[in-house]
Short mmCIF file of C-alpha atoms in Angstrom, two decimals:
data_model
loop_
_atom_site.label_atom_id
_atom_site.label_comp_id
_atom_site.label_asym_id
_atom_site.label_seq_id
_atom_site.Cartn_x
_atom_site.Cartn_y
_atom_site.Cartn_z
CA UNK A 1 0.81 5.03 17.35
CA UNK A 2 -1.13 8.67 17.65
CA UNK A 3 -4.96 8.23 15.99
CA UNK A 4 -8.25 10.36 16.96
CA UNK A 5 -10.32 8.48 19.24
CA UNK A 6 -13.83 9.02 19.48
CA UNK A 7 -14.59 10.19 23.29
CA UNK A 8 -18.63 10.51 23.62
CA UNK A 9 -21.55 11.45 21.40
CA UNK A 10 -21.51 15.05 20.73
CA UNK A 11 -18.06 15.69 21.91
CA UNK A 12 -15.15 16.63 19.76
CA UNK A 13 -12.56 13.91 18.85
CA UNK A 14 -9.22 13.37 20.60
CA UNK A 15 -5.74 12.65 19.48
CA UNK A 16 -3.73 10.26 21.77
CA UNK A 17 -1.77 7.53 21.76
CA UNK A 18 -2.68 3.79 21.83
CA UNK A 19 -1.15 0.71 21.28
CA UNK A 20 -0.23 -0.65 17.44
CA UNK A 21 -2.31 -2.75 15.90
CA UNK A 22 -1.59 -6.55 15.14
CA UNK A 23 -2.51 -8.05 12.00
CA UNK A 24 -5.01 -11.27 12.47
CA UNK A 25 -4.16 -14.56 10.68
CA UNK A 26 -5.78 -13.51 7.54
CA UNK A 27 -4.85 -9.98 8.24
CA UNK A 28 -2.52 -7.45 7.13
CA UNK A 29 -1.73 -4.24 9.26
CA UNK A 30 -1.46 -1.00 7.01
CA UNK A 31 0.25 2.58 7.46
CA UNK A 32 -2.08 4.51 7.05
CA UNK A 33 -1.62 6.95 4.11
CA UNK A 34 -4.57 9.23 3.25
CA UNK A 35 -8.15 9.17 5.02
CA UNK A 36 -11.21 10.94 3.90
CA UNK A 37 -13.15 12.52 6.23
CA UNK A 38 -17.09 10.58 5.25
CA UNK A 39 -20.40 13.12 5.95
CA UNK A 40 -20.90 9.68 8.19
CA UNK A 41 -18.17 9.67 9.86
CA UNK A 42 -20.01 13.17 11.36
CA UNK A 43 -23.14 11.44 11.73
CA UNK A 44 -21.88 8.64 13.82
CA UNK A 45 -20.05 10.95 16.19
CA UNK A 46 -23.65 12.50 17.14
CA UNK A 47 -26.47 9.98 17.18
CA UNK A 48 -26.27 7.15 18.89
CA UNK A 49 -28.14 5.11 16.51
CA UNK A 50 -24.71 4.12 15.05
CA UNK A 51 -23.26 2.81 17.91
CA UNK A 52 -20.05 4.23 18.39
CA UNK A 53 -18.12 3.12 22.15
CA UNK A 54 -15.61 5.10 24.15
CA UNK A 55 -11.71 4.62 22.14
CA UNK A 56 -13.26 3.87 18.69
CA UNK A 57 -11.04 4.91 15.52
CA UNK A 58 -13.61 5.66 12.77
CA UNK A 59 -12.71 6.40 9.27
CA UNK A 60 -13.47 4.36 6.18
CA UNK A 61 -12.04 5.74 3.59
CA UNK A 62 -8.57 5.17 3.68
CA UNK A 63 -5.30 3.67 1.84
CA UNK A 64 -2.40 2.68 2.55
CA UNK A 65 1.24 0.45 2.22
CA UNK A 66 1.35 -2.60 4.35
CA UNK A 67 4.09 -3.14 6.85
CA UNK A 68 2.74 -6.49 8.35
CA UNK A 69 0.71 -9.97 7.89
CA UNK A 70 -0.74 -12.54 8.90
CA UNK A 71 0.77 -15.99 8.80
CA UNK A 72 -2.03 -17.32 6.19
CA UNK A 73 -2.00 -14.35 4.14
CA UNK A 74 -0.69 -15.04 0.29
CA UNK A 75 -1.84 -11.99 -1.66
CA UNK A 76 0.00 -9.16 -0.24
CA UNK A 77 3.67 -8.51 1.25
CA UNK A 78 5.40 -6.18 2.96
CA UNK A 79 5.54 -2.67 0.73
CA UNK A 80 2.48 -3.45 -1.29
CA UNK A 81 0.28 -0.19 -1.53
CA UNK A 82 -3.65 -0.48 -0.79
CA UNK A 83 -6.81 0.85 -0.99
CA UNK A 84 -9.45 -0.85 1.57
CA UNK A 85 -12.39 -1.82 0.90
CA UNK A 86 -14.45 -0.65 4.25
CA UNK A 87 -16.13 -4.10 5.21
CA UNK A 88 -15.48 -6.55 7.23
CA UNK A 89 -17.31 -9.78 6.45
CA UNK A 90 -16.66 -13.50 6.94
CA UNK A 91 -15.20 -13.93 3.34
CA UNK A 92 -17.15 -17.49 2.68
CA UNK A 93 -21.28 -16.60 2.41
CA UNK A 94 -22.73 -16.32 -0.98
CA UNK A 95 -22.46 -12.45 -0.68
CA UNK A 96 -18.90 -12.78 -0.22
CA UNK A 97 -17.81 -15.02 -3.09
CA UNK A 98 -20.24 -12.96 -5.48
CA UNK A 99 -17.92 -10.21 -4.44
CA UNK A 100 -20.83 -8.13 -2.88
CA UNK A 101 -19.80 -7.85 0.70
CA UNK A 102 -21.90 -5.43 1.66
CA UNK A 103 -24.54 -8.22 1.75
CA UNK A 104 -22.73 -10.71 4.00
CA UNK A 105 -24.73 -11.24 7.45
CA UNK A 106 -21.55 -10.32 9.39
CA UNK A 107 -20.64 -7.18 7.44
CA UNK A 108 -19.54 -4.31 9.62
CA UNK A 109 -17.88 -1.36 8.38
CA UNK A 110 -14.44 -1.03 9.33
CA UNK A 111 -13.05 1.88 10.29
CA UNK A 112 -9.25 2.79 11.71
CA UNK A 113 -8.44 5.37 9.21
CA UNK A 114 -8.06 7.87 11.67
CA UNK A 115 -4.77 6.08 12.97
CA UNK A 116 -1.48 5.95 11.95
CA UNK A 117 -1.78 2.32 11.55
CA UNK A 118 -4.55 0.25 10.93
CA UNK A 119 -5.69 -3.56 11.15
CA UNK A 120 -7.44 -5.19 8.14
CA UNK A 121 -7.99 -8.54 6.17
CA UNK A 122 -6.12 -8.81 3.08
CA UNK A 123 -9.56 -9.95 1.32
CA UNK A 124 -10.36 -6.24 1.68
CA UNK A 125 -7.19 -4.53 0.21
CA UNK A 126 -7.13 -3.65 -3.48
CA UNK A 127 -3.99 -2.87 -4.58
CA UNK A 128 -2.96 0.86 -6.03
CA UNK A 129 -2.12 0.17 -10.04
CA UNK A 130 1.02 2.08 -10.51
CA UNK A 131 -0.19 5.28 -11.78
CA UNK A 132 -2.86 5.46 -9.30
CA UNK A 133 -1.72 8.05 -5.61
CA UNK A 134 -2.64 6.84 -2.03
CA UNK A 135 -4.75 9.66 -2.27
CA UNK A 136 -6.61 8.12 -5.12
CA UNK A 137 -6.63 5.34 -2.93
CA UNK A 138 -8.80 6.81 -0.09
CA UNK A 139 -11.03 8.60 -3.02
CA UNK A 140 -12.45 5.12 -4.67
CA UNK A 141 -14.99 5.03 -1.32
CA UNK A 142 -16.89 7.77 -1.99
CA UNK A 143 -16.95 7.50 -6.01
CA UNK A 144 -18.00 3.09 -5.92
CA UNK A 145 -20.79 5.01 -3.79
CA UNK A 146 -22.06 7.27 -6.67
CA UNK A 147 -21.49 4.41 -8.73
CA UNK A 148 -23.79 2.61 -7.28
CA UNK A 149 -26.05 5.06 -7.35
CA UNK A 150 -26.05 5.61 -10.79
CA UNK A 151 -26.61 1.29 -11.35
CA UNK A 152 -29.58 1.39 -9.06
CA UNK A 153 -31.01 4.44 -10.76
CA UNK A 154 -30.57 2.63 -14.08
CA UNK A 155 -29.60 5.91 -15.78
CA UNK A 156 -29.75 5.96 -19.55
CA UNK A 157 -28.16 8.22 -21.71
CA UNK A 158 -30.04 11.33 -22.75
CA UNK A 159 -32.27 11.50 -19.94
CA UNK A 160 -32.14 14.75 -17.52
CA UNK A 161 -30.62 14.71 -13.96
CA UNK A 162 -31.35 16.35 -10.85
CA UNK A 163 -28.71 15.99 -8.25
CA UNK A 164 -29.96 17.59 -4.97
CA UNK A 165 -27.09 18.37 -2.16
CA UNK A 166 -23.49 19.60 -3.35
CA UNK A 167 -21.45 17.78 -1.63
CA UNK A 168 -18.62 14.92 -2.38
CA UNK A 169 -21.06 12.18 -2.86
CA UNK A 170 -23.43 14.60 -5.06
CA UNK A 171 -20.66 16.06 -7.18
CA UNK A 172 -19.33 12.29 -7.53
CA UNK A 173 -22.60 11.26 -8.77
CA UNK A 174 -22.69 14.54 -11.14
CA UNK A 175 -19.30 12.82 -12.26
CA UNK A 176 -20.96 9.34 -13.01
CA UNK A 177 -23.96 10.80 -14.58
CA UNK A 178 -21.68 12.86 -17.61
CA UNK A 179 -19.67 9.51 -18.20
CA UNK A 180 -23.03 7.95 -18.81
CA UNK A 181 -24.15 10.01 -20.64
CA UNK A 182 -26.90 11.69 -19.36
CA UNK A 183 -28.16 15.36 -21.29
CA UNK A 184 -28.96 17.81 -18.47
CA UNK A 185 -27.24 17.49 -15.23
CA UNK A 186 -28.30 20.05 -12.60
CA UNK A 187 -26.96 20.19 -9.55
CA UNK A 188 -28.85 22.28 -6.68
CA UNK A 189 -27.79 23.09 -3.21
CA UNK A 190 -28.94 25.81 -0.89
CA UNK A 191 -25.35 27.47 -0.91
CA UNK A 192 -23.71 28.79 -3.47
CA UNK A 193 -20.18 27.59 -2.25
CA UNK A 194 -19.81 24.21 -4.57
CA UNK A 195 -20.76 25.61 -7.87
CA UNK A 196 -17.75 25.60 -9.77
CA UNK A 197 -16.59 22.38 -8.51
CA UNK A 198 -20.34 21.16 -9.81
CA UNK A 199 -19.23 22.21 -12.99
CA UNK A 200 -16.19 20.84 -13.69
CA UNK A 201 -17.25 17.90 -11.93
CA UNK A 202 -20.08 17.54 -14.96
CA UNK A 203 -22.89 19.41 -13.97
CA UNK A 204 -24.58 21.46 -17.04
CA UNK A 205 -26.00 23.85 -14.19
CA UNK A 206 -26.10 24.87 -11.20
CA UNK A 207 -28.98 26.09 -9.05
CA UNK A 208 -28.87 28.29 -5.26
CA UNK A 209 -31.88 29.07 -3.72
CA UNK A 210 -34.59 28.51 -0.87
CA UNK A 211 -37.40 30.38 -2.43
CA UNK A 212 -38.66 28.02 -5.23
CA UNK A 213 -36.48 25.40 -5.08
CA UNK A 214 -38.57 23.51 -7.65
CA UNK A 215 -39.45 26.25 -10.21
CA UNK A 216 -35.92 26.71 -10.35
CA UNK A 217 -34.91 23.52 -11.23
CA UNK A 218 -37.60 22.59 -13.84
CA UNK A 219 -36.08 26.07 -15.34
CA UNK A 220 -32.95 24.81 -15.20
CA UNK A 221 -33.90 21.75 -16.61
CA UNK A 222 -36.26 23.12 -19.19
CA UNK A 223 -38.93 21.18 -17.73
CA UNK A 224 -38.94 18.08 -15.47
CA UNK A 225 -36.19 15.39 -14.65
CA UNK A 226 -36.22 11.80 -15.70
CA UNK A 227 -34.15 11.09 -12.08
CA UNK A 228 -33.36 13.01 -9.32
CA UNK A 229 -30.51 11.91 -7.11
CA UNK A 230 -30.97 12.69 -3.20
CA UNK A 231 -27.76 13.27 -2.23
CA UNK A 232 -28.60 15.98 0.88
CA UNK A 233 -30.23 13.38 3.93
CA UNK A 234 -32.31 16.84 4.55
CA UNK A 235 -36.34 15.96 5.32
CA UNK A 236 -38.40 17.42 2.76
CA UNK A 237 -36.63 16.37 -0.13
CA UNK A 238 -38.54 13.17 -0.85
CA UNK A 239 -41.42 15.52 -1.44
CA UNK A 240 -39.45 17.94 -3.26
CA UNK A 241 -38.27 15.44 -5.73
CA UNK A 242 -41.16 13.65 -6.41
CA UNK A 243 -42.92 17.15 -7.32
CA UNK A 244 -40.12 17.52 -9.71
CA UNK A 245 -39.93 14.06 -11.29
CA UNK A 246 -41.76 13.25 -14.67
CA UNK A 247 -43.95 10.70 -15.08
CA UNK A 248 -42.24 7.45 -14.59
CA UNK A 249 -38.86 8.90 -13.23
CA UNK A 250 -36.99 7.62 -10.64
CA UNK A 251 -36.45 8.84 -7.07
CA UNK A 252 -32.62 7.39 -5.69
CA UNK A 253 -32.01 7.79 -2.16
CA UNK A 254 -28.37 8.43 -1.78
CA UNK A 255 -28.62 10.95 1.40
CA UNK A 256 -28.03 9.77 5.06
CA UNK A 257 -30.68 10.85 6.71
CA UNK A 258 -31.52 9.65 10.32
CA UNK A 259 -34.54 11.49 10.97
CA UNK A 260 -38.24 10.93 10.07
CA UNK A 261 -39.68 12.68 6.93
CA UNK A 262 -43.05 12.35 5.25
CA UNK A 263 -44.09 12.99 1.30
CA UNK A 264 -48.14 12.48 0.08
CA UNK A 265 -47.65 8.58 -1.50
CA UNK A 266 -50.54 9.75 -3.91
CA UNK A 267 -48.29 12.28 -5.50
CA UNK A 268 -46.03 9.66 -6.20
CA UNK A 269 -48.50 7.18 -6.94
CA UNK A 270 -50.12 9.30 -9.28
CA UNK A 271 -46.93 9.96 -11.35
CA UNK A 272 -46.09 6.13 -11.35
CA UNK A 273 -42.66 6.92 -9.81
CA UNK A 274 -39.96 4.69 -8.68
CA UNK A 275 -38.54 5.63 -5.82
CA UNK A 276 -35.05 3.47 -5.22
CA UNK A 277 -32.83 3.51 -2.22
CA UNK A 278 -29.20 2.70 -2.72
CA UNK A 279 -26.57 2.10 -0.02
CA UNK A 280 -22.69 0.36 -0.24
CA UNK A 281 -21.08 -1.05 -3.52
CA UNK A 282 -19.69 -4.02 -4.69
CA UNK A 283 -16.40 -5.18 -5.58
CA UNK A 284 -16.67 -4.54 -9.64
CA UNK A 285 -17.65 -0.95 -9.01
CA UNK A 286 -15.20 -0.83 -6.16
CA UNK A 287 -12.49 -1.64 -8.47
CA UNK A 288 -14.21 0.64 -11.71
CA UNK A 289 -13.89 3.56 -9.79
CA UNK A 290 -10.15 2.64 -8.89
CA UNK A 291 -9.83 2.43 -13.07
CA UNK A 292 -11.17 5.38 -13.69
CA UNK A 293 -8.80 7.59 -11.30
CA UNK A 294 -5.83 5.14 -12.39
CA UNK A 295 -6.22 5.65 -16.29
CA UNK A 296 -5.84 9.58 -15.71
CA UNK A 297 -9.65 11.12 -14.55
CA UNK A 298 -9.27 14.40 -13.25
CA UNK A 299 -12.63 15.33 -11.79
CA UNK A 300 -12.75 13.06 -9.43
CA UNK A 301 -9.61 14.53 -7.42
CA UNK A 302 -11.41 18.24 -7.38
CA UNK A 303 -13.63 16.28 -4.74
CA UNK A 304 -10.49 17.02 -2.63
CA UNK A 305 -10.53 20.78 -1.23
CA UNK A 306 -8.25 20.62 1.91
CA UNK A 307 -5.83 18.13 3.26
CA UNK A 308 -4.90 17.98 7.13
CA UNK A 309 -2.76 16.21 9.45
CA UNK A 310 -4.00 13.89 12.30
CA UNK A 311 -3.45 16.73 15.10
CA UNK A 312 -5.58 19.02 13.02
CA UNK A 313 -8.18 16.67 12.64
CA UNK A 314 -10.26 17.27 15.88
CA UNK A 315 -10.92 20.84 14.87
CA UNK A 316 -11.19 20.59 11.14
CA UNK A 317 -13.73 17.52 11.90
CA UNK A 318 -15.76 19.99 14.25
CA UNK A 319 -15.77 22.70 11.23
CA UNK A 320 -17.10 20.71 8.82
CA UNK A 321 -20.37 19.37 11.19
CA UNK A 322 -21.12 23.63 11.19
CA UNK A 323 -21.62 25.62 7.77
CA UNK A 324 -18.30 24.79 6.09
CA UNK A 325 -16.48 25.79 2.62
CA UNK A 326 -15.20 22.09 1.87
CA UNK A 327 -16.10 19.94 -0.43
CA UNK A 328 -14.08 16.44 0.59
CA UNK A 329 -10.86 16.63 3.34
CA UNK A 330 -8.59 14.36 3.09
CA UNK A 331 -6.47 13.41 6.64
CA UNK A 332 -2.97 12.76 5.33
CA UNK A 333 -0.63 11.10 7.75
CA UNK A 334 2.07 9.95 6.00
CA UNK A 335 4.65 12.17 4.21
CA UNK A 336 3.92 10.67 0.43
CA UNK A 337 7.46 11.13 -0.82
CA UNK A 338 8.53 8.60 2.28
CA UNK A 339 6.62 6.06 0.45
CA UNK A 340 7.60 4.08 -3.15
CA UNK A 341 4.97 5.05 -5.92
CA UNK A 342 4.87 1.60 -6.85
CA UNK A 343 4.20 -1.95 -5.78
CA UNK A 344 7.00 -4.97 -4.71
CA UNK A 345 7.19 -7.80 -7.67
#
């Protein structure tokens, strides 16, 4: 098979050829369908704090149809179409059966999307309802992330959002926050380039600007937020936020950010704030964020702004680490109408 292989920190990915994968015991081995390209995936291709070795295939988000198993796999055949659930765990700790995998003391995410075919359990396929694309399929990642986010926050209805950074995860949690039914839901980047996607996506506004980044979203607000939502990784925004936050509001972490930051504690202290981190998902809002694009959401899929093929890959991967106009790419390697829309009884 042809997949991007990750060469060396700070160097660009390159498309080869390697050998097919095998499925393990419990294992199924997948065509890969539809990948999206993760703001992580760009992280771990930089810092070394992730670990990445010479010949890794990275890429979490992913679905596909399965084309092999393992001899003690009972749940899935041949044809069935999948979405994967991006950790690999031991399947028998009290995290596992609770269906929180995340949690297991083995958990490591698996990647392979990048490939034409990749290796997986079958405990961590979901499989596409009918009415639900592969490229749904590689979408539920991102959106069981904002989902969480929106659980940890504990966000009410009629409270007022701030959603700083507009990109995928951002707009997804701009998504989560309407269908909770928040009342204000401002979105704010430093570029202007997301700002109709922000709207459609749920936002009530939409704020640009380096200037007074915190007048203008109290304006746009009409005063301050109940939660802000981190979304950017960018250092400052802790201390940003918690200027912005009311009394008693809630600071959630949803950013990747890998480098060391600093906020005064007694602003926050003062204010009584909350400040939350939130990382992963678990199975339920895994499989809630598969429901929502399979009963007929739309918003979700205007995450999607480009779609490329594997030998693109390398350089569209390289844009989107500089300025870019994307929102989420999706890498699709298979020719969709080469694959049933629909599952083997």
């Amino acid at each position: 098979m042809h997949a991007a292989i990750f060469e060396k920190l700070g160097q660009p990915l390159r498309v080869e050829r390697v050998d097919d994968p095998e499925p393990d015991p419990d294992g199924v081995v997948l065509r890969v369908s539809h990948c999206g390209i993760c703001g992580s995936d760009l992280h771990m291709t930089d810092d070394a704090a992730f670990g990445l070795c010479e010949g890794d295939i990275i890429g979490h988000e992913f679905s596909g149809e399965v084309v092999a198993t393992g001899r003690e796999v009972k749940t899935l055949r041949v044809g069935h179409r999948v979405s994967v659930v991006p950790y690999r765990t031991c399947g028998r700790c009290a995290a596992c059966l609770a269906g929180d995998p995340a949690w297991c003391a083995q958990m490591e995410l698996a990647g392979g999307g990048y490939g034409e075919y990749a290796a997986v359990s079958a405990r961590q396929c979901v499989t596409l309802p009918v009415d639900a694309s592969f490229a749904d399929g590689a979408l539920v990642e991102p959106l069981a992330v904002a989902l969480h986010g929106i659980a940890k926050a504990g966000l009410r209805p009629g409270q007022d959002v701030l959603i700083l950074g507009a990109g995928p995860i951002g707009l997804a949690t701009a998504f989560w926050a309407a269908r909770f039914g928040a009342r204000r839901i401002v979105v704010q980047d430093v570029r202007p380039t997301q700002e109709a996607r922000a709207m459609e996506m749920g936002a009530t506004a939409f704020v640009c600007g380096r200037e007074d980044p915190v007048g203008d979203a109290r304006r746009a607000l009409g005063g301050a937020a109940d939660v802000v939502f981190e979304c950017a990784g960018v250092p400052g925004l802790i201390a940003q936020s918690v200027e912005v936050l009311k009394p008693r509001g809630t600071l959630l972490l949803l950013g990747l950010c890998t480098q060391a930051d600093s906020f005064v504690p007694f602003a926050a202290l003062s204010k009584e704030l909350r400040i939350q981190t939130s990382a992963f998902f678990d199975q339920r809002e895994y499989e809630a964020a598969l429901d929502v694009l399979a009963s007929g959401a739309a918003e979700p899929r205007l995450l999607v702004s480009a779609e490329v093929g594997l030998v693109e890959l390398p350089s569209m991967f390289e844009q989107l680490k500089r300025s870019s106009p994307h929102c989420k790419v999706m890498i699709q390697h298979a020719d969709p109408h080469t694959l049933a829309h629909r599952n083997p009884t």
